[in-house]
Short mmCIF file of C-alpha atoms in Angstrom, two decimals:
data_model
loop_
_atom_site.label_atom_id
_atom_site.label_comp_id
_atom_site.label_asym_id
_atom_site.label_seq_id
_atom_site.Cartn_x
_atom_site.Cartn_y
_atom_site.Cartn_z
CA MET Y 1 108.32 120.12 21.06
CA ASN Y 2 105.54 121.52 23.12
CA ILE Y 3 104.72 118.03 24.25
CA ARG Y 4 108.36 117.39 25.27
CA ARG Y 5 108.46 120.69 27.17
CA PHE Y 6 105.23 119.80 28.91
CA LEU Y 7 106.50 116.35 29.91
CA ARG Y 8 109.75 117.85 31.20
CA MET Y 9 107.84 120.34 33.35
CA VAL Y 10 105.69 117.56 34.73
CA MET Y 11 108.77 115.54 35.67
CA ILE Y 12 110.35 118.54 37.40
CA LEU Y 13 107.21 119.11 39.41
CA ILE Y 14 107.09 115.45 40.43
CA LEU Y 15 110.72 115.51 41.56
CA ALA Y 16 110.13 118.72 43.50
CA MET Y 17 107.16 117.20 45.26
CA LEU Y 18 109.21 114.11 46.15
CA LEU Y 19 112.01 116.24 47.60
CA VAL Y 20 109.58 118.25 49.68
CA ALA Y 21 107.92 115.09 50.93
CA CYS Y 22 111.24 113.50 51.87
CA GLY Y 23 112.37 116.66 53.57
CA GLY Y 24 109.10 116.83 55.51
CA ASP Y 25 109.46 113.20 56.64
CA ASN Y 26 112.99 113.77 57.86
CA GLY Y 27 111.94 116.85 59.73
CA ALA Y 28 109.03 115.03 61.36
CA GLN Y 29 111.26 112.14 62.44
CA THR Y 30 113.84 114.46 63.91
CA GLN Y 31 111.21 116.43 65.80
CA GLY Y 32 109.61 113.24 67.07
CA ASN Y 33 112.87 111.88 68.48
CA TYR Y 34 113.68 115.20 70.08
CA ASP Y 35 110.31 115.38 71.83
CA GLY Y 36 110.72 111.86 73.17
CA GLU Y 37 114.10 112.61 74.67
CA GLU Y 38 112.95 115.91 76.11
CA THR Y 39 109.95 114.47 77.96
CA GLU Y 40 111.57 111.28 79.26
CA LYS Y 41 111.97 111.41 83.06
CA ASP Y 42 114.74 109.96 85.17
CA LYS Y 43 113.29 107.34 87.55
CA ILE Y 44 114.16 106.82 91.21
CA VAL Y 45 113.06 103.67 93.06
CA PHE Y 46 112.68 103.66 96.85
CA GLY Y 47 112.63 100.59 99.01
CA MET Y 48 109.90 100.95 101.61
CA THR Y 49 108.84 98.84 104.56
CA SER Y 50 105.21 98.84 105.70
CA TRP Y 51 106.12 100.92 108.78
CA THR Y 52 104.67 104.42 108.98
CA SER Y 53 108.08 105.62 110.17
CA THR Y 54 109.36 104.69 106.72
CA GLU Y 55 106.32 105.61 104.65
CA VAL Y 56 105.97 109.23 105.77
CA PRO Y 57 109.59 110.36 105.05
CA THR Y 58 109.60 108.46 101.76
CA HIS Y 59 106.45 110.23 100.57
CA ILE Y 60 107.90 113.61 101.56
CA VAL Y 61 111.06 113.04 99.54
CA LYS Y 62 109.01 111.62 96.65
CA LYS Y 63 107.21 114.95 96.29
CA ILE Y 64 110.47 116.91 96.44
CA LEU Y 65 112.08 114.73 93.76
CA GLU Y 66 109.00 115.04 91.56
CA GLU Y 67 109.27 118.82 91.92
CA VAL Y 68 112.66 118.72 90.15
CA GLY Y 69 111.45 116.37 87.43
CA TYR Y 70 112.01 112.82 88.66
CA GLU Y 71 109.60 109.93 88.33
CA VAL Y 72 109.41 108.03 91.64
CA GLU Y 73 108.39 104.45 92.35
CA PHE Y 74 108.14 102.39 95.56
CA VAL Y 75 109.05 98.76 96.21
CA THR Y 76 107.46 97.61 99.47
CA SER Y 77 109.19 94.69 101.14
CA GLU Y 78 111.12 93.56 104.21
CA GLN Y 79 114.55 94.96 105.00
CA PRO Y 80 116.72 92.02 103.83
CA ILE Y 81 115.09 92.16 100.40
CA ILE Y 82 115.49 95.95 100.28
CA PHE Y 83 119.18 95.74 101.18
CA SER Y 84 119.68 93.11 98.48
CA GLY Y 85 117.79 95.29 95.99
CA LEU Y 86 120.08 98.21 96.78
CA VAL Y 87 123.18 96.12 96.13
CA ASN Y 88 121.73 94.98 92.79
CA GLU Y 89 120.80 98.63 91.97
CA GLU Y 90 117.16 97.62 91.51
CA ILE Y 91 116.40 100.01 94.39
CA ASP Y 92 118.06 103.43 94.60
CA PHE Y 93 117.37 104.60 98.17
CA PHE Y 94 116.07 103.35 101.52
CA MET Y 95 115.04 106.01 104.06
CA ASP Y 96 114.99 103.98 107.30
CA ALA Y 97 118.22 102.10 108.03
CA TRP Y 98 118.86 101.74 111.81
CA LEU Y 99 122.61 101.76 112.35
CA PRO Y 100 125.08 100.83 113.70
CA HIS Y 101 123.30 98.43 116.08
CA THR Y 102 119.82 97.29 115.08
CA GLU Y 103 120.63 96.36 111.50
CA LYS Y 104 124.21 95.37 112.20
CA GLU Y 105 123.85 91.94 110.58
CA LEU Y 106 122.45 93.37 107.35
CA TRP Y 107 125.18 96.02 107.22
CA GLU Y 108 127.87 93.41 107.80
CA GLU Y 109 126.47 91.41 104.86
CA TYR Y 110 125.86 94.24 102.40
CA GLY Y 111 127.56 97.35 103.79
CA ASP Y 112 130.73 97.13 101.71
CA LYS Y 113 128.58 97.78 98.62
CA LEU Y 114 126.39 100.45 100.21
CA GLU Y 115 126.84 103.98 101.50
CA LYS Y 116 125.18 106.25 104.04
CA VAL Y 117 123.75 109.25 102.23
CA SER Y 118 122.40 111.27 105.18
CA VAL Y 119 121.09 111.03 108.75
CA SER Y 120 117.33 111.39 109.10
CA TYR Y 121 117.46 111.67 112.90
CA GLU Y 122 119.67 110.56 115.78
CA ASN Y 123 119.41 108.78 119.14
CA ALA Y 124 116.28 106.79 118.41
CA PRO Y 125 115.38 104.52 121.38
CA LEU Y 126 113.99 101.02 120.95
CA GLY Y 127 113.37 97.90 122.99
CA TRP Y 128 110.65 95.87 124.71
CA VAL Y 129 107.85 98.00 126.09
CA VAL Y 130 104.93 97.48 128.46
CA PRO Y 131 102.05 99.73 129.53
CA THR Y 132 102.81 101.69 132.70
CA TYR Y 133 100.10 99.77 134.56
CA VAL Y 134 102.38 96.70 134.36
CA GLU Y 135 104.39 96.33 137.57
CA GLU Y 136 107.49 94.76 136.01
CA ASP Y 137 110.24 97.26 135.11
CA SER Y 138 112.95 95.06 133.62
CA ILE Y 139 113.42 92.00 131.45
CA PRO Y 140 114.64 89.87 134.39
CA ASP Y 141 111.39 90.83 136.17
CA ILE Y 142 109.27 89.13 133.50
CA LYS Y 143 111.22 85.87 133.48
CA GLU Y 144 109.17 84.08 136.14
CA ASN Y 145 105.85 85.66 135.10
CA SER Y 146 105.26 84.15 131.68
CA GLU Y 147 101.71 83.07 132.57
CA LYS Y 148 100.83 86.66 133.38
CA PHE Y 149 101.78 87.64 129.83
CA ASN Y 150 100.38 84.47 128.20
CA GLY Y 151 103.96 83.56 127.31
CA LYS Y 152 104.02 85.99 124.39
CA ILE Y 153 106.21 88.90 123.34
CA TYR Y 154 104.72 90.58 120.27
CA ALA Y 155 107.11 91.67 117.53
CA ILE Y 156 106.99 92.74 113.88
CA ASP Y 157 108.23 90.97 110.74
CA SER Y 158 111.00 88.41 111.14
CA GLY Y 159 113.47 90.29 108.91
CA ALA Y 160 113.41 93.47 110.99
CA GLY Y 161 116.47 94.14 113.11
CA ILE Y 162 114.39 94.70 116.25
CA THR Y 163 112.87 91.22 115.82
CA VAL Y 164 116.21 89.56 115.11
CA ILE Y 165 117.57 91.06 118.34
CA SER Y 166 114.43 89.95 120.21
CA ASP Y 167 114.91 86.36 119.05
CA GLN Y 168 118.46 86.43 120.44
CA MET Y 169 117.31 88.04 123.70
CA LYS Y 170 114.96 85.12 124.32
CA ILE Y 171 118.08 82.91 124.35
CA ASP Y 172 120.34 85.33 126.24
CA TYR Y 173 117.82 85.90 129.04
CA GLU Y 174 116.75 82.22 129.04
CA LEU Y 175 113.11 83.11 128.51
CA ASN Y 176 112.21 79.53 127.67
CA ASP Y 177 108.53 79.95 128.54
CA TYR Y 178 108.07 82.82 126.10
CA GLU Y 179 107.35 82.94 122.37
CA ILE Y 180 108.46 85.85 120.19
CA VAL Y 181 105.38 86.37 118.02
CA HIS Y 182 106.46 87.42 114.52
CA SER Y 183 103.81 89.40 112.67
CA SER Y 184 103.70 92.90 111.19
CA GLU Y 185 103.55 96.39 112.66
CA THR Y 186 99.83 96.54 111.85
CA ALA Y 187 99.08 93.15 113.41
CA MET Y 188 101.16 93.91 116.50
CA MET Y 189 99.49 97.28 117.05
CA SER Y 190 96.09 95.68 116.56
CA GLN Y 191 96.92 93.37 119.48
CA VAL Y 192 98.06 96.36 121.56
CA GLU Y 193 94.86 98.29 120.79
CA LYS Y 194 92.78 95.30 121.84
CA MET Y 195 94.55 94.66 125.16
CA ILE Y 196 95.49 98.05 126.60
CA PRO Y 197 91.91 99.40 127.05
CA ASN Y 198 91.24 96.39 129.31
CA GLU Y 199 94.58 96.88 131.11
CA GLU Y 200 95.72 93.41 130.14
CA PRO Y 201 99.44 92.72 130.72
CA LEU Y 202 101.41 92.52 127.48
CA ILE Y 203 104.95 92.91 126.17
CA PHE Y 204 105.76 94.12 122.67
CA VAL Y 205 108.57 95.75 120.73
CA GLY Y 206 108.60 99.51 120.59
CA TRP Y 207 110.65 102.27 119.07
CA ARG Y 208 110.63 105.97 118.48
CA PRO Y 209 109.45 107.57 116.34
CA HIS Y 210 106.08 105.88 116.68
CA SER Y 211 102.61 107.09 117.50
CA MET Y 212 102.29 104.42 120.22
CA PHE Y 213 104.08 106.75 122.64
CA ALA Y 214 101.64 109.57 121.91
CA ARG Y 215 98.60 107.31 122.24
CA TYR Y 216 99.48 105.22 125.32
CA ASP Y 217 101.39 105.47 128.59
CA LEU Y 218 104.30 103.11 127.95
CA LYS Y 219 107.70 102.36 129.41
CA PHE Y 220 110.74 100.55 128.08
CA LEU Y 221 111.73 97.49 130.09
CA GLU Y 222 115.22 97.86 131.50
CA ASP Y 223 117.68 95.73 129.54
CA PRO Y 224 120.71 94.87 131.73
CA LEU Y 225 122.47 93.05 128.88
CA GLU Y 226 122.10 96.16 126.69
CA SER Y 227 120.74 94.12 123.82
CA PHE Y 228 119.17 97.25 122.37
CA LYS Y 229 121.18 100.42 121.83
CA GLU Y 230 120.07 103.77 120.48
CA ASP Y 231 120.66 104.15 116.77
CA SER Y 232 120.84 106.86 114.15
CA ILE Y 233 118.48 106.42 111.22
CA TYR Y 234 120.16 106.75 107.84
CA VAL Y 235 119.22 107.20 104.22
CA ILE Y 236 121.29 104.60 102.38
CA SER Y 237 122.04 103.73 98.78
CA TYR Y 238 124.51 101.75 96.68
CA LYS Y 239 128.03 102.92 95.94
CA GLY Y 240 128.04 104.90 92.72
CA ILE Y 241 124.64 106.51 93.27
CA GLN Y 242 126.26 109.96 93.17
CA GLU Y 243 127.39 109.39 89.60
CA LYS Y 244 124.23 107.59 88.46
CA HIS Y 245 121.70 110.03 89.95
CA PRO Y 246 123.67 113.13 91.05
CA LYS Y 247 120.69 115.45 91.54
CA ALA Y 248 118.74 112.93 93.61
CA TYR Y 249 121.88 112.18 95.63
CA ASN Y 250 122.45 115.87 96.37
CA ILE Y 251 118.82 116.31 97.44
CA LEU Y 252 118.89 113.29 99.75
CA SER Y 253 122.25 114.38 101.19
CA ASN Y 254 120.47 117.39 102.68
CA TRP Y 255 117.55 115.47 104.19
CA SER Y 256 116.68 115.35 107.90
CA ILE Y 257 113.54 115.32 110.04
CA GLU Y 258 112.70 115.72 113.75
CA ILE Y 259 111.41 112.66 115.61
CA GLU Y 260 108.61 114.77 117.12
CA ASP Y 261 107.45 115.93 113.66
CA LEU Y 262 107.37 112.37 112.46
CA GLU Y 263 105.41 111.09 115.46
CA GLU Y 264 102.86 113.88 115.09
CA MET Y 265 102.27 112.97 111.44
CA MET Y 266 102.03 109.27 112.25
CA LEU Y 267 99.39 110.00 114.89
CA LYS Y 268 97.35 112.09 112.44
CA TYR Y 269 97.48 109.25 109.95
CA GLU Y 270 96.37 106.61 112.43
CA GLN Y 271 93.82 108.53 114.51
CA ASP Y 272 92.40 111.04 112.04
CA GLY Y 273 92.88 109.05 108.85
CA THR Y 274 94.84 111.88 107.21
CA PRO Y 275 96.38 110.44 104.00
CA ILE Y 276 100.16 110.14 104.04
CA GLU Y 277 100.33 112.19 100.82
CA SER Y 278 98.53 115.07 102.57
CA LEU Y 279 100.83 114.81 105.58
CA ALA Y 280 103.82 115.00 103.25
CA GLU Y 281 102.45 118.15 101.61
CA GLU Y 282 101.80 119.75 105.02
CA TRP Y 283 105.37 119.03 106.14
CA ILE Y 284 106.79 120.49 102.93
CA ASP Y 285 104.66 123.65 103.30
CA SER Y 286 105.83 124.16 106.89
CA HIS Y 287 109.52 123.54 106.11
CA GLU Y 288 109.96 125.75 103.05
CA GLU Y 289 113.51 126.82 103.89
CA GLN Y 290 114.77 123.27 104.36
CA VAL Y 291 112.98 122.04 101.23
CA GLN Y 292 114.39 124.91 99.17
CA LYS Y 293 117.87 124.05 100.42
CA MET Y 294 117.38 120.49 99.19
CA ILE Y 295 116.14 121.66 95.80
CA ASP Y 296 119.00 124.16 95.46
CA ALA Y 297 121.46 121.35 96.20
CA ALA Y 298 120.22 119.40 93.17
CA ASP Y 299 122.46 121.33 90.78
CA ASN Y 300 125.48 121.63 93.07
#
């Protein structure tokens, strides 16, 4: 009898230990799943060209979105690929869409599936520029002087709207002795930096905001055919972004920046080597009211 009682007590203890162990496992699993869900961040992907006019605003907004808990990634590419990525929802936002003129062709192709989220800045001029020491003032003036300019008009990447328009201008103005040199912003500006100190004649594409206008004395060539028109610069995304990422959408809906602020930051980056991340932090610190408005909008 004593032996039976002893065996029964042993079995009860074993069952109790099993129940405690099972209960502990279940509790650990539940806690583990909860922690994973709690720490997972919503991710926002920005399309970004290699232009400083795109990089600086994108880094500013990145820091603001991270402040409210987002994880932010960049995809650096040319505009046609970025527009396509937006339509496919592989990219969530692009900060530098020049509309309605410069990127008209891209908007006509993709615009029915995209939306304008906010205006970064308005009335941005663009066109062909020359140093002020160049005598010619208009595009017709350069037509018979191709040898003076080595028959070259320096542009940026072939997918950029300003380059697409330049290619068409070569036809419209019958500039048969000229070549539109497709490169990148960095390569084009390297050519400018090499030629201007020696006061060599050159023609290249220019736009504001850009540090080139703070660094050099430049003028836009008059464009009688009005090939270039001033644009507004938009933040764009795909239709449905408001439902997919409402907080990010609300933040970006309240975004704007002054052209002069942007040019000043771009100049600091290029001349002083100030990192873009540091420039973004400085802008945020000096625009606390605007940034707070954007953050407050996240939950509205």
